[in-house]
Amino acid sequence: MSGPRPIGYLNGEFLPLAEARVSPFDRAFLFGDAVYEVIPVYGGRLFRLRSHLDRLVRSLAGIRMASPHTHAEWDRLLAELVTRNGGGDLYVYLQVTRGAEHGRNHAWPDGLAPTVFAYASTLDPLDARLLERGVAAITAHDTRWERRDIKSTALLANVLLKRLAVDAGAYETIMLENGVLTEGSSTTVHVVTDGVVRTPPNGHHILPGTTREVVVELAERLGMRCESVAVSEAALRGAHEMWLAFSTRGIVPVTRLDGRPVGDGLPGPAFRRLHRAFVDYIREIATSPAL
Ligand SMILES: Cc1ncc(COP(=O)(O)O)c(C=O)c1O
């Protein structure tokens, strides 16, 4: 099987990534003035493309930009990027910045041309040991701004929070604010207690996860009870099961939190059922159109 060829997309052109150039005056470089999406690709098919594009449009609206493309145009553009990179299992990264101007003004001038950049990369299979044993997470105070629903490239707080996990030998940092769970540094967090799957309600305080939507749909199909409710720190620490939901990995069980076992310290029955359903779902939709 041929691996992905590093072909990217930049402002209307497909080109070898090694040749891609953007201005140092691009506002994404100077201010993090940009939004992005990460879309998984299974068997050459973009997964949950509509949810990702809907969120992109909402993120752009949140920073007072319009999408440079319609959904149908994005679909064609990204499908071509996938094909040019050899198809298979990939993730696509896509970023729209406010564009470049000569100089540096906090308040942007009208009429800038957005920079549109995308690339594809291999989605390596998840290490089977992670599914069997789960991962460790730590908790930390959520230090981010108040519009976390905007998928902004200004990720300094997330980057520093993730690094805390790595420093502690853990996989993810799960954040708390005012005594309740928000989310992971790059993941949605679900907890299970007495068979009920809970995750915090969407709002400005967290990113509305696309994988979360899949989890809820599949859980409902399986007849599992799901609630979108505030999860207190006590409920988080007392959960029987916990998992992380995010595009590039689907769901990953958390079996240790701050050094203590979650439930019995192994991935639980709700996780196992949902994980199986997730894998089946990817197969089920493999030949349907991405949009
Ligand atoms: C802060 C944050 N929360 C949640 C998620 C999960 O979102 P999705 O399931 O759409 O990947 C991400 C993904 O990158 C994220 O960065």
Short mmCIF file of C-alpha atoms and ligand atoms in Angstrom, two decimals:
data_model
loop_
_atom_site.label_atom_id
_atom_site.label_comp_id
_atom_site.label_asym_id
_atom_site.label_seq_id
_atom_site.Cartn_x
_atom_site.Cartn_y
_atom_site.Cartn_z
CA MET A 1 0.00 0.00 0.00
CA SER A 2 1.36 3.38 -0.88
CA GLY A 3 1.70 5.74 2.05
CA PRO A 4 0.47 9.30 1.97
CA ARG A 5 2.34 11.60 -0.33
CA PRO A 6 2.89 14.93 1.31
CA ILE A 7 0.72 17.04 -0.94
CA GLY A 8 -0.95 20.01 0.67
CA TYR A 9 -3.44 22.65 -0.37
CA LEU A 10 -2.70 26.35 -0.06
CA ASN A 11 -4.86 29.17 -1.40
CA GLY A 12 -6.28 27.42 -4.42
CA GLU A 13 -3.31 25.23 -5.25
CA PHE A 14 -2.30 21.64 -4.53
CA LEU A 15 1.45 21.49 -4.03
CA PRO A 16 4.18 19.51 -2.29
CA LEU A 17 4.11 20.59 1.36
CA ALA A 18 7.83 21.26 1.18
CA GLU A 19 7.04 24.08 -1.27
CA ALA A 20 4.18 25.67 0.71
CA ARG A 21 4.92 29.23 1.86
CA VAL A 22 2.88 31.75 3.83
CA SER A 23 3.74 35.31 4.74
CA PRO A 24 5.23 35.98 8.20
CA PHE A 25 2.67 38.80 8.28
CA ASP A 26 -0.15 36.28 8.22
CA ARG A 27 -2.34 37.05 11.23
CA ALA A 28 -2.33 33.39 12.21
CA PHE A 29 1.42 33.69 12.77
CA LEU A 30 1.27 37.04 14.56
CA PHE A 31 -1.97 36.71 16.54
CA GLY A 32 -3.28 33.14 16.26
CA ASP A 33 -6.07 34.85 14.27
CA ALA A 34 -7.36 31.68 12.60
CA VAL A 35 -9.62 28.67 13.07
CA TYR A 36 -9.13 25.04 12.13
CA GLU A 37 -10.60 21.56 11.89
CA VAL A 38 -9.13 18.07 12.12
CA ILE A 39 -11.17 15.52 10.19
CA PRO A 40 -10.53 11.77 10.31
CA VAL A 41 -10.56 9.81 7.05
CA TYR A 42 -11.35 6.09 7.07
CA GLY A 43 -10.81 4.10 3.89
CA GLY A 44 -10.48 7.35 1.92
CA ARG A 45 -13.83 8.70 3.23
CA LEU A 46 -14.03 11.90 5.28
CA PHE A 47 -15.79 11.01 8.56
CA ARG A 48 -18.63 13.24 9.81
CA LEU A 49 -17.65 15.90 7.30
CA ARG A 50 -20.89 17.85 7.72
CA SER A 51 -20.39 18.21 11.49
CA HIS A 52 -16.84 19.42 10.97
CA LEU A 53 -17.85 21.93 8.27
CA ASP A 54 -20.81 23.16 10.32
CA ARG A 55 -18.44 23.75 13.24
CA LEU A 56 -15.93 25.46 10.94
CA VAL A 57 -18.64 27.88 9.79
CA ARG A 58 -19.61 28.55 13.43
CA SER A 59 -15.96 29.09 14.41
CA LEU A 60 -15.50 31.50 11.50
CA ALA A 61 -18.68 33.38 12.43
CA GLY A 62 -17.32 33.56 15.99
CA ILE A 63 -14.29 35.48 14.70
CA ARG A 64 -16.39 37.54 12.26
CA MET A 65 -15.34 35.73 9.10
CA ALA A 66 -17.37 34.02 6.39
CA SER A 67 -16.39 30.61 5.08
CA PRO A 68 -14.35 30.99 1.89
CA HIS A 69 -16.11 27.90 0.49
CA THR A 70 -19.51 26.25 0.50
CA HIS A 71 -19.81 22.77 2.04
CA ALA A 72 -19.91 21.26 -1.45
CA GLU A 73 -16.71 23.11 -2.42
CA TRP A 74 -14.97 21.98 0.77
CA ASP A 75 -16.10 18.42 0.08
CA ARG A 76 -14.57 18.48 -3.41
CA LEU A 77 -11.39 20.19 -2.25
CA LEU A 78 -10.78 17.86 0.70
CA ALA A 79 -11.71 14.73 -1.26
CA GLU A 80 -9.08 15.71 -3.83
CA LEU A 81 -6.53 16.26 -1.06
CA VAL A 82 -7.29 12.78 0.29
CA THR A 83 -6.95 11.22 -3.18
CA ARG A 84 -3.70 13.05 -3.85
CA ASN A 85 -2.36 11.68 -0.58
CA GLY A 86 -3.17 8.08 -1.45
CA GLY A 87 -6.48 7.64 0.45
CA GLY A 88 -6.73 5.02 3.21
CA ASP A 89 -6.84 6.03 6.87
CA LEU A 90 -5.71 9.63 7.32
CA TYR A 91 -6.54 12.79 9.10
CA VAL A 92 -7.03 16.06 7.31
CA TYR A 93 -6.01 19.30 8.95
CA LEU A 94 -7.61 22.43 7.60
CA GLN A 95 -6.99 26.01 8.66
CA VAL A 96 -8.52 29.32 7.63
CA THR A 97 -6.69 32.46 8.75
CA ARG A 98 -7.78 36.06 8.52
CA GLY A 99 -4.96 36.63 6.04
CA ALA A 100 -1.85 38.76 5.82
CA GLU A 101 -1.38 42.51 5.89
CA HIS A 102 1.86 44.43 5.95
CA GLY A 103 2.29 45.40 9.58
CA ARG A 104 0.55 44.36 12.73
CA ASN A 105 -2.77 45.81 13.76
CA HIS A 106 -4.86 44.26 16.49
CA ALA A 107 -8.03 45.52 14.80
CA TRP A 108 -7.84 44.05 11.34
CA PRO A 109 -8.58 46.08 8.21
CA ASP A 110 -11.55 44.97 6.11
CA GLY A 111 -11.00 43.14 2.86
CA LEU A 112 -8.12 40.83 3.74
CA ALA A 113 -7.91 37.65 1.66
CA PRO A 114 -8.08 34.63 3.99
CA THR A 115 -5.28 32.08 3.91
CA VAL A 116 -6.63 28.56 3.39
CA PHE A 117 -4.29 25.71 4.19
CA ALA A 118 -4.89 21.97 4.41
CA TYR A 119 -2.80 18.84 4.60
CA ALA A 120 -3.35 15.13 5.12
CA SER A 121 -1.35 12.77 7.27
CA THR A 122 -1.42 9.08 8.16
CA LEU A 123 -3.78 8.01 10.92
CA ASP A 124 -1.81 5.26 12.61
CA PRO A 125 -3.91 2.48 14.16
CA LEU A 126 -4.50 2.93 17.86
CA ASP A 127 -2.11 0.89 20.00
CA ALA A 128 -4.15 -2.14 21.14
CA ARG A 129 -2.67 -1.82 24.63
CA LEU A 130 -4.42 1.53 25.05
CA LEU A 131 -7.77 -0.14 24.50
CA GLU A 132 -6.97 -3.05 26.82
CA ARG A 133 -5.47 -1.06 29.67
CA GLY A 134 -6.67 2.47 29.13
CA VAL A 135 -4.64 5.61 29.70
CA ALA A 136 -3.75 7.83 32.63
CA ALA A 137 -5.00 11.41 32.92
CA ILE A 138 -4.31 14.22 35.32
CA THR A 139 -6.51 17.14 36.29
CA ALA A 140 -5.69 20.85 36.15
CA HIS A 141 -7.48 24.16 36.37
CA ASP A 142 -8.87 25.31 33.02
CA THR A 143 -6.78 28.35 32.16
CA ARG A 144 -8.32 29.13 28.74
CA TRP A 145 -10.36 32.08 27.48
CA GLU A 146 -14.16 32.27 27.54
CA ARG A 147 -14.90 31.29 23.91
CA ARG A 148 -13.69 27.69 23.86
CA ASP A 149 -16.46 26.81 21.41
CA ILE A 150 -14.43 28.59 18.72
CA LYS A 151 -11.89 26.12 17.36
CA SER A 152 -9.13 28.68 17.28
CA THR A 153 -5.49 28.00 16.45
CA ALA A 154 -4.60 30.17 19.48
CA LEU A 155 -3.92 27.06 21.56
CA LEU A 156 -1.22 28.18 23.94
CA ALA A 157 -3.19 27.23 27.08
CA ASN A 158 -4.10 23.82 25.60
CA VAL A 159 -0.48 23.24 24.61
CA LEU A 160 0.80 24.05 28.11
CA LEU A 161 -1.93 21.93 29.71
CA LYS A 162 -1.16 18.94 27.48
CA ARG A 163 2.50 19.24 28.34
CA LEU A 164 1.59 18.91 32.04
CA ALA A 165 0.14 15.48 31.23
CA VAL A 166 3.23 14.41 29.31
CA ASP A 167 5.47 15.61 32.15
CA ALA A 168 3.43 13.45 34.55
CA GLY A 169 3.66 10.40 32.25
CA ALA A 170 -0.06 10.74 31.43
CA TYR A 171 -1.98 10.92 28.17
CA GLU A 172 -4.31 13.84 28.77
CA THR A 173 -5.00 16.75 31.10
CA ILE A 174 -8.65 16.94 32.13
CA MET A 175 -9.73 20.42 33.11
CA LEU A 176 -11.88 21.66 35.95
CA GLU A 177 -13.36 25.10 36.46
CA ASN A 178 -15.47 26.27 39.41
CA GLY A 179 -15.69 22.70 40.67
CA VAL A 180 -16.97 21.17 37.43
CA LEU A 181 -15.48 19.31 34.49
CA THR A 182 -14.95 21.24 31.27
CA GLU A 183 -12.99 18.95 28.88
CA GLY A 184 -9.56 17.57 28.05
CA SER A 185 -6.83 19.71 26.52
CA SER A 186 -7.74 18.26 23.10
CA THR A 187 -10.62 15.89 23.94
CA THR A 188 -14.20 15.67 25.16
CA VAL A 189 -14.56 13.78 28.44
CA HIS A 190 -17.41 11.33 29.14
CA VAL A 191 -18.00 9.67 32.49
CA VAL A 192 -20.21 6.70 33.31
CA THR A 193 -21.81 6.14 36.71
CA ASP A 194 -24.41 3.44 37.34
CA GLY A 195 -24.67 2.87 33.58
CA VAL A 196 -25.50 6.52 32.72
CA VAL A 197 -23.16 8.26 30.26
CA ARG A 198 -22.64 11.91 31.13
CA THR A 199 -20.79 14.77 29.46
CA PRO A 200 -20.99 18.52 30.11
CA PRO A 201 -23.52 20.47 28.03
CA ASN A 202 -22.19 22.36 25.03
CA GLY A 203 -21.75 26.10 25.42
CA HIS A 204 -19.04 28.74 25.21
CA HIS A 205 -16.97 26.95 27.87
CA ILE A 206 -16.08 23.85 25.78
CA LEU A 207 -15.57 22.84 22.18
CA PRO A 208 -18.65 21.06 20.83
CA GLY A 209 -16.98 17.78 19.88
CA THR A 210 -17.95 15.96 16.71
CA THR A 211 -16.93 12.61 18.21
CA ARG A 212 -19.15 13.32 21.20
CA GLU A 213 -22.12 13.50 18.80
CA VAL A 214 -21.23 10.05 17.46
CA VAL A 215 -20.86 8.66 20.98
CA VAL A 216 -24.29 9.97 21.98
CA GLU A 217 -25.95 8.64 18.80
CA LEU A 218 -24.39 5.21 19.24
CA ALA A 219 -25.12 5.07 22.98
CA GLU A 220 -28.77 5.85 22.26
CA ARG A 221 -28.88 3.15 19.59
CA LEU A 222 -27.53 0.71 22.18
CA GLY A 223 -30.23 1.79 24.62
CA MET A 224 -27.73 3.37 27.00
CA ARG A 225 -28.89 6.42 28.93
CA CYS A 226 -26.99 9.61 28.03
CA GLU A 227 -27.15 12.93 29.82
CA SER A 228 -25.70 16.28 28.88
CA VAL A 229 -25.22 17.71 32.37
CA ALA A 230 -22.64 19.45 34.52
CA VAL A 231 -20.21 16.90 35.97
CA SER A 232 -18.92 17.91 39.38
CA GLU A 233 -15.36 17.23 40.45
CA ALA A 234 -16.74 14.65 42.90
CA ALA A 235 -18.71 12.94 40.10
CA LEU A 236 -15.60 12.94 37.91
CA ARG A 237 -13.46 11.39 40.64
CA GLY A 238 -16.17 8.90 41.60
CA ALA A 239 -16.97 7.77 38.03
CA HIS A 240 -17.11 4.04 37.32
CA GLU A 241 -15.83 4.61 33.78
CA MET A 242 -14.35 7.48 31.84
CA TRP A 243 -13.23 7.98 28.27
CA LEU A 244 -11.87 10.65 25.97
CA ALA A 245 -13.62 11.34 22.66
CA PHE A 246 -11.76 13.03 19.81
CA SER A 247 -11.57 12.86 16.05
CA THR A 248 -8.22 11.23 15.49
CA ARG A 249 -8.78 8.38 17.96
CA GLY A 250 -12.52 7.93 18.42
CA ILE A 251 -12.80 6.91 22.08
CA VAL A 252 -9.97 6.06 24.47
CA PRO A 253 -10.62 4.75 28.00
CA VAL A 254 -9.17 6.60 30.99
CA THR A 255 -8.34 4.12 33.74
CA ARG A 256 -6.24 6.30 36.08
CA LEU A 257 -6.98 9.84 37.18
CA ASP A 258 -4.35 11.70 39.19
CA GLY A 259 -2.71 8.38 40.02
CA ARG A 260 -5.89 6.69 41.32
CA PRO A 261 -7.85 4.00 39.46
CA VAL A 262 -11.05 4.95 37.67
CA GLY A 263 -13.62 2.32 38.70
CA ASP A 264 -11.76 -0.97 38.88
CA GLY A 265 -8.85 0.45 36.89
CA LEU A 266 -9.76 -1.27 33.61
CA PRO A 267 -11.85 -0.21 30.59
CA GLY A 268 -15.44 -0.94 31.59
CA PRO A 269 -18.45 -2.57 29.89
CA ALA A 270 -19.96 0.70 28.60
CA PHE A 271 -16.67 1.60 26.94
CA ARG A 272 -16.32 -1.84 25.37
CA ARG A 273 -19.84 -1.79 23.91
CA LEU A 274 -19.44 1.70 22.54
CA HIS A 275 -16.03 1.06 21.11
CA ARG A 276 -17.35 -1.97 19.22
CA ALA A 277 -20.32 0.09 18.00
CA PHE A 278 -17.93 2.85 16.85
CA VAL A 279 -15.84 0.44 14.78
CA ASP A 280 -19.03 -1.09 13.27
CA TYR A 281 -20.40 2.37 12.50
CA ILE A 282 -17.30 3.33 10.51
CA ARG A 283 -17.79 0.15 8.48
CA GLU A 284 -21.53 0.75 8.10
CA ILE A 285 -21.12 4.19 6.49
CA ALA A 286 -18.00 3.32 4.48
CA THR A 287 -19.70 3.63 1.08
CA SER A 288 -22.12 6.51 1.76
CA PRO A 289 -21.30 10.03 0.52
CA ALA A 290 -19.24 12.09 2.94
CA LEU A 291 -21.77 14.98 2.88
C1 LIG B 1 -10.37 21.26 23.33
C2 LIG B 1 -10.98 20.15 22.55
N1 LIG B 1 -12.11 19.58 23.01
C3 LIG B 1 -12.70 18.55 22.35
C4 LIG B 1 -12.15 18.05 21.19
C5 LIG B 1 -12.83 16.92 20.48
O1 LIG B 1 -13.46 17.38 19.30
P1 LIG B 1 -13.68 16.40 18.09
O2 LIG B 1 -14.40 15.21 18.64
O3 LIG B 1 -14.51 17.16 17.14
O4 LIG B 1 -12.33 16.03 17.57
C6 LIG B 1 -10.99 18.62 20.66
C7 LIG B 1 -10.41 18.12 19.42
O5 LIG B 1 -9.41 18.55 18.96
C8 LIG B 1 -10.39 19.70 21.36
O6 LIG B 1 -9.26 20.29 20.91
#
